[in-house]
Amino acid sequence: MAIWPVITYGVMNLLSFYSLPRLPAALAIVIIQLKIVFTPIFARIFLKRALLTPRTFALSALVFACISITRYEQMLARPQKSGEALRLGLEIPDRDGVDMLAVGGLVLETALSGLMCVYMQNLFEMTPLIMWRRNVQLAAFSTVFYMGVATFNRECATAQKSWLSLEWNALLLALLSACGGILVALSILFAGAVGKVVATSSSIALTVFAEALLVNHRSPDVLLSSLCLSALNAVIMYSVVS
């Protein structure tokens, strides 16, 4: 049944809603990279996949590369934000304290994400027909679930009364999210749970390059380029070794 993934994804989103506003962005992104660790562990438990293989070293390299890219990007952005805040006369909040409950919630959300990848691959016995059936069932159950959640949320309940005022940006986001769900299912079908996580994690490197070239109109510096190439190299290593 597709009801269990719906419930799990709903719990994951609620955990994200609670945890992400309470954590620094850099720490949150670093914790999310633990998905690369949890997914092979669950694949070992439920799919009986070997854990200590050459691919394990590629996954380890990918984890460290993604974390390093995130931390370096945050380090570059901090002086710029400080200067902007100083120019506008704003005070930067001090976030030395870390909400451990939020950390635990985000770690749990990441573990559930890895578990769901393996669950989809194993229990649904993925074939193209079942994949499309799963997506339709998941979409239907998700609509019911989130309508129920929105009913008990004051802001969402207010927004429900004005469906006709939806903006084009919201519709575009919904369309892209739907396409993303189909691509995720296809990646699990043809590449497996771990391969899907590797592909999504490597998108950090591509995002950094795209943001530097298209948004900031500058080329990434040598260190950042090296970290991105390390992440892409880890993906290539994972793809070619057995």
Short mmCIF file of C-alpha atoms in Angstrom, two decimals:
data_model
loop_
_atom_site.label_atom_id
_atom_site.label_comp_id
_atom_site.label_asym_id
_atom_site.label_seq_id
_atom_site.Cartn_x
_atom_site.Cartn_y
_atom_site.Cartn_z
CA MET A 1 0.00 0.00 0.00
CA ALA A 2 1.05 3.55 -0.64
CA ILE A 3 -0.45 4.75 2.65
CA TRP A 4 2.70 4.05 4.68
CA PRO A 5 4.97 6.22 2.51
CA VAL A 6 2.37 8.99 2.70
CA ILE A 7 2.31 8.85 6.51
CA THR A 8 6.10 8.71 6.65
CA TYR A 9 6.56 11.59 4.21
CA GLY A 10 4.03 13.58 6.20
CA VAL A 11 5.94 12.97 9.42
CA MET A 12 9.18 13.90 7.62
CA ASN A 13 7.71 17.21 6.45
CA LEU A 14 6.40 18.02 9.93
CA LEU A 15 9.84 17.28 11.36
CA SER A 16 11.39 19.57 8.75
CA PHE A 17 8.90 22.35 9.51
CA TYR A 18 9.87 22.16 13.17
CA SER A 19 13.63 21.68 12.82
CA LEU A 20 14.76 23.86 9.91
CA PRO A 21 13.69 27.27 11.33
CA ARG A 22 15.49 26.44 14.59
CA LEU A 23 18.84 25.43 13.09
CA PRO A 24 21.58 27.33 11.24
CA ALA A 25 21.39 26.66 7.51
CA ALA A 26 24.92 25.21 7.34
CA LEU A 27 24.23 22.74 10.15
CA ALA A 28 20.93 21.70 8.61
CA ILE A 29 22.49 20.98 5.21
CA VAL A 30 25.31 19.02 6.84
CA ILE A 31 22.80 16.87 8.75
CA ILE A 32 20.81 16.26 5.57
CA GLN A 33 23.94 14.78 3.97
CA LEU A 34 23.67 11.93 6.48
CA LYS A 35 21.12 10.49 4.06
CA ILE A 36 24.12 9.19 2.11
CA VAL A 37 25.06 7.22 5.23
CA PHE A 38 21.61 6.00 6.27
CA THR A 39 20.54 4.72 2.84
CA PRO A 40 23.39 2.18 2.40
CA ILE A 41 22.84 0.99 5.98
CA PHE A 42 19.14 0.34 5.33
CA ALA A 43 20.02 -1.24 1.98
CA ARG A 44 22.31 -3.61 3.87
CA ILE A 45 19.59 -4.46 6.42
CA PHE A 46 16.61 -4.90 4.09
CA LEU A 47 18.15 -5.65 0.68
CA LYS A 48 21.16 -7.64 1.96
CA ARG A 49 23.57 -5.45 0.00
CA ALA A 50 27.26 -5.55 0.85
CA LEU A 51 28.30 -2.61 3.01
CA LEU A 52 32.10 -2.59 2.89
CA THR A 53 32.82 -2.32 -0.82
CA PRO A 54 34.82 0.12 -2.98
CA ARG A 55 31.57 2.03 -3.40
CA THR A 56 31.59 2.69 0.34
CA PHE A 57 34.75 4.75 -0.04
CA ALA A 58 33.15 6.69 -2.90
CA LEU A 59 30.14 7.42 -0.68
CA SER A 60 32.42 8.55 2.15
CA ALA A 61 34.26 10.89 -0.23
CA LEU A 62 30.91 12.26 -1.44
CA VAL A 63 29.73 12.94 2.13
CA PHE A 64 32.88 14.88 3.03
CA ALA A 65 32.87 16.77 -0.28
CA CYS A 66 29.24 17.87 0.14
CA ILE A 67 29.82 18.93 3.75
CA SER A 68 32.96 20.85 2.76
CA ILE A 69 31.16 22.64 -0.08
CA THR A 70 28.35 23.64 2.26
CA ARG A 71 30.65 24.92 4.99
CA TYR A 72 32.83 26.83 2.53
CA GLU A 73 29.81 28.45 0.88
CA GLN A 74 28.55 29.54 4.29
CA MET A 75 31.96 30.94 5.17
CA LEU A 76 32.00 33.00 1.96
CA ALA A 77 28.46 34.27 2.52
CA ARG A 78 28.95 35.30 6.17
CA PRO A 79 31.05 38.46 5.54
CA GLN A 80 28.68 39.55 2.77
CA LYS A 81 25.66 39.18 5.07
CA SER A 82 27.47 40.97 7.89
CA GLY A 83 28.33 43.90 5.61
CA GLU A 84 24.76 44.13 4.32
CA ALA A 85 23.37 44.04 7.86
CA LEU A 86 25.83 46.73 8.95
CA ARG A 87 24.86 48.92 5.99
CA LEU A 88 21.16 48.60 6.84
CA GLY A 89 21.73 49.03 10.57
CA LEU A 90 20.43 45.55 11.39
CA GLU A 91 21.61 43.26 14.14
CA ILE A 92 22.68 39.73 13.23
CA PRO A 93 21.16 37.26 15.71
CA ASP A 94 23.59 35.22 17.74
CA ARG A 95 22.91 31.53 17.19
CA ASP A 96 25.65 29.96 19.22
CA GLY A 97 23.15 27.75 21.03
CA VAL A 98 21.88 24.76 19.09
CA ASP A 99 18.43 23.30 19.67
CA MET A 100 19.26 19.63 20.19
CA LEU A 101 15.60 18.66 19.81
CA ALA A 102 15.63 20.25 16.36
CA VAL A 103 18.89 18.42 15.56
CA GLY A 104 17.33 15.12 16.63
CA GLY A 105 14.22 15.82 14.57
CA LEU A 106 16.24 16.56 11.44
CA VAL A 107 18.42 13.47 11.93
CA LEU A 108 15.24 11.38 12.28
CA GLU A 109 13.81 12.99 9.14
CA THR A 110 17.00 12.15 7.25
CA ALA A 111 16.94 8.55 8.48
CA LEU A 112 13.29 8.18 7.44
CA SER A 113 14.16 9.55 4.00
CA GLY A 114 16.83 6.88 3.54
CA LEU A 115 14.44 4.22 4.81
CA MET A 116 11.74 5.28 2.37
CA CYS A 117 14.14 5.03 -0.58
CA VAL A 118 14.90 1.43 0.33
CA TYR A 119 11.22 0.73 1.10
CA MET A 120 10.21 1.88 -2.36
CA GLN A 121 12.86 -0.26 -4.02
CA ASN A 122 12.16 -3.39 -1.98
CA LEU A 123 8.52 -3.62 -0.95
CA PHE A 124 6.96 -2.13 -4.06
CA GLU A 125 8.96 -4.50 -6.32
CA MET A 126 9.46 -1.64 -8.73
CA THR A 127 8.40 -2.13 -12.34
CA PRO A 128 7.31 0.65 -14.70
CA LEU A 129 3.62 -0.23 -14.17
CA ILE A 130 3.86 -0.38 -10.38
CA MET A 131 5.95 2.78 -10.37
CA TRP A 132 3.18 4.77 -12.04
CA ARG A 133 0.55 3.17 -9.81
CA ARG A 134 2.62 4.09 -6.77
CA ASN A 135 2.90 7.71 -7.90
CA VAL A 136 -0.85 8.02 -8.47
CA GLN A 137 -1.69 6.44 -5.10
CA LEU A 138 0.93 8.52 -3.33
CA ALA A 139 -0.39 11.73 -4.89
CA ALA A 140 -3.99 10.89 -3.91
CA PHE A 141 -3.15 9.98 -0.31
CA SER A 142 -0.82 12.98 0.00
CA THR A 143 -3.58 15.37 -1.09
CA VAL A 144 -5.91 14.04 1.61
CA PHE A 145 -3.17 14.15 4.24
CA TYR A 146 -2.03 17.70 3.55
CA MET A 147 -5.60 18.99 3.29
CA GLY A 148 -6.12 17.60 6.79
CA VAL A 149 -2.94 19.23 8.07
CA ALA A 150 -3.85 22.54 6.44
CA THR A 151 -7.27 22.49 8.07
CA PHE A 152 -5.70 22.68 11.53
CA ASN A 153 -3.16 25.32 10.52
CA ARG A 154 -4.53 28.85 10.78
CA GLU A 155 -2.49 30.33 7.92
CA CYS A 156 -3.13 27.37 5.61
CA ALA A 157 -6.84 27.38 6.47
CA THR A 158 -7.01 31.03 5.44
CA ALA A 159 -5.18 30.27 2.19
CA GLN A 160 -7.60 27.42 1.42
CA LYS A 161 -10.41 29.95 1.03
CA SER A 162 -8.66 31.65 -1.87
CA TRP A 163 -7.63 28.88 -4.25
CA LEU A 164 -8.42 31.08 -7.25
CA SER A 165 -5.78 33.57 -6.15
CA LEU A 166 -2.93 31.12 -6.69
CA GLU A 167 0.04 32.75 -8.32
CA TRP A 168 1.83 31.43 -11.38
CA ASN A 169 4.95 30.87 -9.29
CA ALA A 170 3.02 28.51 -7.01
CA LEU A 171 1.61 26.60 -9.98
CA LEU A 172 5.08 26.36 -11.52
CA LEU A 173 6.47 25.05 -8.23
CA ALA A 174 3.70 22.44 -8.04
CA LEU A 175 4.43 21.33 -11.61
CA LEU A 176 8.17 21.08 -10.97
CA SER A 177 7.54 19.16 -7.74
CA ALA A 178 5.30 16.70 -9.58
CA CYS A 179 7.96 16.19 -12.26
CA GLY A 180 10.55 15.79 -9.51
CA GLY A 181 8.50 13.03 -7.89
CA ILE A 182 8.35 11.14 -11.19
CA LEU A 183 12.11 11.54 -11.69
CA VAL A 184 12.75 10.27 -8.15
CA ALA A 185 10.65 7.17 -8.87
CA LEU A 186 12.49 6.59 -12.15
CA SER A 187 15.87 6.93 -10.43
CA ILE A 188 14.87 4.38 -7.78
CA LEU A 189 13.58 2.08 -10.52
CA PHE A 190 16.71 2.14 -12.69
CA ALA A 191 19.51 3.13 -10.27
CA GLY A 192 18.32 1.85 -6.89
CA ALA A 193 17.91 3.65 -3.60
CA VAL A 194 21.60 4.38 -3.02
CA GLY A 195 22.12 5.53 -6.60
CA LYS A 196 19.23 7.96 -6.23
CA VAL A 197 20.76 9.47 -3.08
CA VAL A 198 24.16 9.77 -4.78
CA ALA A 199 22.60 11.63 -7.70
CA THR A 200 20.64 14.06 -5.52
CA SER A 201 23.64 14.76 -3.28
CA SER A 202 25.88 15.50 -6.25
CA SER A 203 23.41 18.20 -7.24
CA ILE A 204 25.02 20.38 -4.55
CA ALA A 205 28.11 20.73 -6.74
CA LEU A 206 26.02 21.53 -9.81
CA THR A 207 23.97 24.05 -7.84
CA VAL A 208 27.10 25.85 -6.66
CA PHE A 209 28.40 26.19 -10.23
CA ALA A 210 25.00 27.28 -11.57
CA GLU A 211 24.54 29.86 -8.81
CA ALA A 212 28.03 31.27 -9.33
CA LEU A 213 27.67 31.57 -13.10
CA LEU A 214 23.99 32.46 -13.51
CA VAL A 215 23.18 34.39 -10.32
CA ASN A 216 26.44 35.91 -9.10
CA HIS A 217 27.98 36.13 -12.60
CA ARG A 218 31.39 35.00 -11.41
CA SER A 219 33.44 31.84 -11.69
CA PRO A 220 33.89 29.74 -8.53
CA ASP A 221 37.28 30.13 -6.87
CA VAL A 222 39.91 27.40 -7.02
CA LEU A 223 39.09 25.80 -3.66
CA LEU A 224 35.36 25.69 -4.29
CA SER A 225 35.93 24.30 -7.79
CA SER A 226 38.20 21.61 -6.34
CA LEU A 227 35.56 20.61 -3.79
CA CYS A 228 32.88 20.41 -6.48
CA LEU A 229 35.14 18.31 -8.70
CA SER A 230 35.82 16.04 -5.71
CA ALA A 231 32.08 15.49 -5.29
CA LEU A 232 31.60 14.75 -8.99
CA ASN A 233 34.63 12.45 -8.93
CA ALA A 234 33.06 10.52 -6.05
CA VAL A 235 29.90 10.09 -8.12
CA ILE A 236 31.94 8.78 -11.06
CA MET A 237 33.83 6.40 -8.75
CA TYR A 238 30.53 5.08 -7.40
CA SER A 239 29.22 4.57 -10.94
CA VAL A 240 32.20 2.69 -12.39
CA VAL A 241 33.24 0.44 -9.48
CA SER A 242 31.30 -2.63 -8.46
#
